[in-house]
Amino acid sequence: MKKTLAVITLLASLCANIFADGKPSWYTEEVQVSEREISRKNAEGVYADFIDRTFSACAHVRVTDEIQSLEEARAKAEKAASEKLDSYFKAHKENDALKGKHELYGWSYDYSLENGGAYVQVQVVVKKEKPKVTSAALSTDSKKNLSENSNIGSRIISYDSERMTLVDKINFASEEALESHKVSLTTKEDENGNKISKYSKTKQAFYYPDGVLIHDTTYNLTDSLFQFNLKNTVKGRKTLIIIRIDALYDNDEIVLSYKGQDYKSKIDKDTKNRWRNIVFEIEEGTISEYNPQFFIRESKSKQVIGSIFVYQLL
């Protein structure tokens, strides 16, 4: 029903424009290219940004003694617009797979009998989707460079001269993400049964050293064991787990644990540009499950952790 309504609306808008100068408002002699951003799951099942590109071409054919019906004129106009698109793809070295994938988007009939007949205008489109790449790939060949880079979350990063792709992300602002990654906390009590652990969740906005302001939701932990599972990982593949943290409090090492093996990372305190990324390298052959469970070990010092990004070797 919605699709039918959309078509009717489109045709109505086209017809409203054809009597002014014989051509609808969308008509142009040039091939038009438009882009819009969309977000959907990629081949690995991870939400990623894509660019949806639309190529459109128009043509018009006049009814003459040789072309004796509006339907025949429309068919010839559609063919001419499609050929115009294919010529554009060839000239701009676009993917050959786009050729022939034409979709008739709109047309209009001009019944004014100027110049001895009616005209048909046709618009044909081809859509192409491609991954959105932010600054190509984030190139950080050292842990220090990666720790200070606000562009963490790029689909591809170059790290230690290896290309790695984003396979998972945990955003603490999303209840769905918390549930699907089985995020949980374990607290401690003293001998009298009083809780000695503290935790809270807060929205924060801080700067990275590169001067970029980032908003994020954080867990603020003191003496609390933080647990989460990863998704979409490939077993045995080299993995980077990168956690955004507030560097105001992190004077001690943050310890990430997997199956009793501890990985440690430390960031120098910064009271001005407080966001940092702590990087944990999980060597090839270590992860033995599709949904591995990790822990951030409790610390008596306050730890403020934000979004978690997971990369694996391409």
XYZ file of C-alpha atoms in Angstrom:
314
model
C 0.000 0.000 0.000
C 2.795 2.398 0.962
C 4.679 1.565 -2.241
C 1.560 2.190 -4.357
C 0.956 5.485 -2.574
C 4.571 6.523 -3.179
C 4.236 5.781 -6.910
C 0.983 7.721 -7.126
C 2.557 10.648 -5.312
C 5.555 10.562 -7.640
C 3.425 10.481 -10.765
C 1.228 13.267 -9.459
C 4.246 15.438 -8.832
C 5.559 14.688 -12.301
C 2.270 15.530 -13.995
C 2.084 18.794 -12.083
C 5.269 19.940 -13.760
C 4.878 18.869 -17.369
C 2.686 21.646 -18.695
C 4.918 24.582 -17.752
C 7.642 24.079 -20.326
C 7.049 20.549 -21.572
C 9.535 18.952 -19.143
C 9.143 17.803 -15.518
C 11.150 19.427 -12.743
C 13.503 16.455 -12.467
C 14.445 16.489 -16.146
C 18.066 17.227 -17.057
C 20.338 16.450 -19.986
C 23.210 15.446 -17.672
C 23.697 12.268 -15.670
C 23.055 13.093 -12.008
C 24.845 11.418 -9.085
C 23.527 11.711 -5.525
C 24.711 10.129 -2.268
C 23.199 9.374 1.120
C 24.573 7.649 4.202
C 22.924 4.485 5.495
C 23.775 2.149 8.360
C 23.205 -1.595 8.193
C 24.882 -4.880 9.068
C 27.862 -5.793 6.904
C 28.921 -9.282 5.810
C 30.274 -9.996 9.298
C 26.975 -9.030 10.931
C 28.378 -5.789 12.383
C 26.573 -2.481 11.892
C 28.625 -0.297 9.578
C 28.198 2.908 7.590
C 27.674 2.734 3.841
C 27.303 5.229 1.023
C 24.221 4.666 -1.108
C 24.871 6.231 -4.529
C 22.155 6.858 -7.116
C 22.904 7.515 -10.788
C 20.045 8.946 -12.838
C 19.639 9.858 -16.495
C 16.738 11.355 -18.445
C 15.636 11.262 -22.060
C 12.618 12.455 -24.068
C 11.204 11.230 -27.331
C 8.577 12.983 -29.486
C 5.665 11.118 -31.008
C 6.074 11.294 -34.804
C 4.828 9.463 -37.870
C 7.411 6.748 -37.158
C 6.678 6.627 -33.401
C 2.913 6.486 -33.289
C 2.069 5.889 -29.619
C 3.012 7.262 -26.220
C 3.963 3.757 -25.053
C 6.413 3.327 -27.917
C 7.880 6.760 -27.261
C 8.321 5.921 -23.564
C 10.105 2.666 -24.406
C 12.511 4.474 -26.723
C 13.112 7.204 -24.131
C 13.839 4.584 -21.475
C 16.313 2.888 -23.824
C 18.034 6.214 -24.589
C 18.343 7.086 -20.876
C 19.755 3.642 -20.108
C 22.341 3.981 -22.870
C 23.280 7.403 -21.484
C 23.925 5.785 -18.061
C 26.012 2.975 -19.548
C 28.127 5.502 -21.453
C 28.671 7.385 -18.191
C 29.767 4.192 -16.374
C 32.232 3.409 -19.153
C 33.668 6.929 -19.278
C 34.080 7.077 -15.481
C 35.339 3.489 -15.189
C 32.528 2.437 -12.887
C 31.945 -1.229 -12.129
C 30.749 -3.072 -15.236
C 28.206 -4.898 -13.069
C 26.179 -1.672 -12.962
C 25.514 -1.818 -16.695
C 22.055 -3.054 -17.521
C 20.786 -2.643 -13.939
C 18.420 0.156 -14.874
C 15.219 0.923 -13.050
C 12.496 3.097 -14.553
C 11.889 5.717 -11.884
C 9.429 8.124 -13.465
C 7.995 9.419 -16.691
C 5.503 11.988 -17.904
C 3.485 12.652 -21.041
C 3.179 16.122 -22.527
C -0.071 16.203 -24.431
C 0.446 19.677 -25.849
C 0.574 19.265 -29.586
C 3.312 21.796 -30.214
C 5.782 20.791 -32.913
C 3.360 18.251 -34.249
C 3.104 15.740 -31.411
C 3.435 14.719 -27.781
C 6.674 14.225 -25.858
C 7.668 11.551 -23.372
C 10.207 12.217 -20.632
C 11.804 9.279 -18.805
C 14.068 9.059 -15.758
C 16.132 5.905 -15.253
C 18.223 5.222 -12.145
C 20.903 2.780 -11.010
C 21.808 2.371 -7.330
C 25.223 1.406 -6.001
C 26.161 0.803 -2.372
C 29.727 0.952 -1.086
C 31.311 0.938 2.387
C 31.869 4.342 3.924
C 35.561 4.840 4.649
C 36.526 7.520 7.129
C 39.918 8.938 6.145
C 40.683 5.731 4.191
C 42.143 3.642 7.008
C 43.208 4.768 10.440
C 46.975 4.297 10.280
C 48.557 3.897 13.713
C 51.695 1.839 13.781
C 52.283 2.306 17.491
C 50.253 1.764 20.627
C 50.859 5.374 21.717
C 49.490 6.812 18.454
C 46.405 4.611 18.698
C 45.835 5.521 22.341
C 45.608 9.238 21.509
C 43.572 9.009 18.287
C 39.941 10.187 18.390
C 39.127 8.342 15.159
C 38.941 4.977 16.884
C 35.963 3.092 15.499
C 37.056 3.363 11.858
C 36.104 0.296 9.866
C 39.731 -0.452 8.979
C 42.892 0.356 10.921
C 46.540 -0.242 10.168
C 48.314 -1.379 13.321
C 51.838 -2.732 13.619
C 51.925 -2.739 9.781
C 48.858 -5.035 9.650
C 45.367 -4.189 8.405
C 42.625 -4.996 10.884
C 38.849 -4.680 10.564
C 36.230 -3.683 13.121
C 34.170 -6.757 14.065
C 32.420 -5.632 17.238
C 31.600 -2.599 19.369
C 29.978 -2.229 22.794
C 28.212 1.079 23.338
C 27.151 1.394 26.975
C 24.345 3.805 26.051
C 22.544 0.970 24.232
C 20.530 -1.426 26.385
C 20.453 -3.837 23.461
C 24.266 -3.819 23.313
C 24.539 -4.399 27.066
C 22.183 -7.353 26.888
C 23.611 -8.966 23.754
C 27.187 -8.672 25.104
C 26.127 -9.929 28.562
C 27.646 -6.928 30.334
C 27.585 -7.414 34.119
C 29.286 -6.329 37.342
C 30.434 -8.299 40.369
C 30.841 -6.370 43.617
C 32.628 -7.072 46.908
C 31.499 -6.985 50.520
C 33.516 -6.651 53.716
C 33.331 -9.104 56.622
C 30.255 -7.305 57.975
C 28.363 -7.599 54.694
C 28.830 -3.970 53.704
C 29.495 -3.311 50.036
C 32.962 -1.928 49.395
C 32.561 -1.739 45.614
C 31.251 1.349 43.832
C 29.936 1.740 40.310
C 27.769 4.091 38.261
C 27.003 4.912 34.628
C 27.435 8.468 33.305
C 27.328 10.425 30.050
C 30.680 12.149 29.468
C 32.199 14.584 26.955
C 35.988 15.007 26.879
C 38.728 15.895 24.407
C 41.376 13.643 22.922
C 44.934 14.996 22.602
C 44.226 15.640 18.894
C 41.646 18.257 19.962
C 38.454 16.361 19.055
C 35.533 16.420 21.496
C 33.803 13.030 21.862
C 30.594 12.212 23.752
C 30.343 8.746 25.306
C 28.640 6.796 28.092
C 30.983 5.366 30.729
C 30.973 2.933 33.621
C 32.701 4.354 36.699
C 34.176 1.472 38.689
C 35.900 1.100 42.054
C 36.726 -2.399 43.256
C 34.162 -3.872 40.834
C 34.775 -6.769 38.461
C 33.437 -5.894 34.981
C 32.408 -8.720 32.648
C 31.448 -8.775 28.952
C 31.279 -11.148 25.993
C 32.398 -10.403 22.440
C 30.344 -11.087 19.315
C 31.203 -11.772 15.661
C 34.788 -12.842 16.417
C 36.656 -15.455 14.405
C 38.259 -18.119 16.592
C 42.044 -18.109 16.725
C 42.492 -14.835 14.869
C 44.726 -12.034 16.179
C 42.524 -9.516 18.006
C 42.781 -5.978 19.371
C 40.425 -5.012 22.194
C 40.458 -1.231 22.537
C 38.675 0.481 25.422
C 38.040 4.227 25.653
C 38.922 5.459 29.154
C 39.025 8.674 31.166
C 42.724 9.327 31.832
C 42.005 11.468 34.882
C 41.830 8.447 37.170
C 43.974 5.796 35.548
C 47.172 5.837 37.591
C 47.270 2.038 37.910
C 47.343 -0.622 35.223
C 44.026 -1.768 33.824
C 43.976 -5.551 33.656
C 41.916 -7.443 31.052
C 41.530 -11.167 31.705
C 40.592 -14.054 29.406
C 40.546 -17.651 30.679
C 42.915 -16.776 33.514
C 45.409 -14.989 31.282
C 45.925 -11.319 32.133
C 46.654 -8.508 29.689
C 47.819 -5.215 31.171
C 47.756 -1.661 29.844
C 48.596 1.672 31.441
C 47.890 5.271 30.403
C 49.575 8.346 31.892
C 47.259 10.696 33.743
C 45.933 13.739 31.835
C 43.659 16.326 33.458
C 43.110 18.374 30.272
C 42.593 16.056 27.286
C 41.100 13.173 29.202
C 40.045 10.600 26.586
C 42.493 7.788 25.807
C 42.244 4.349 24.173
C 43.834 1.470 26.038
C 44.951 -1.315 23.707
C 45.048 -5.029 24.517
C 46.686 -7.338 21.972
C 45.311 -10.892 21.916
C 47.710 -13.035 19.937
C 46.736 -15.416 17.152
C 45.486 -18.780 18.397
C 44.336 -17.460 21.792
C 40.583 -17.004 21.359
C 38.897 -20.397 21.260
C 35.193 -19.391 21.161
C 32.876 -17.394 18.952
C 31.601 -15.405 21.955
C 34.595 -15.198 24.303
C 34.102 -13.842 27.816
C 36.471 -11.165 29.152
C 36.856 -9.462 32.526
C 38.244 -6.094 33.563
C 39.803 -6.814 36.923
C 38.734 -4.843 39.977
C 41.010 -2.048 41.205
C 40.925 0.075 44.350
C 41.634 3.088 42.138
C 38.700 4.544 40.214
C 38.412 3.324 36.633
C 36.206 5.096 34.073
C 35.681 3.010 30.935
C 33.743 3.909 27.804
C 32.977 2.208 24.494
C 34.797 -1.015 23.613
C 36.046 -1.598 20.046
C 37.158 -4.999 18.753
C 39.384 -5.463 15.688
C 40.636 -8.634 14.063
C 43.295 -9.284 11.459
C 41.921 -9.147 7.919
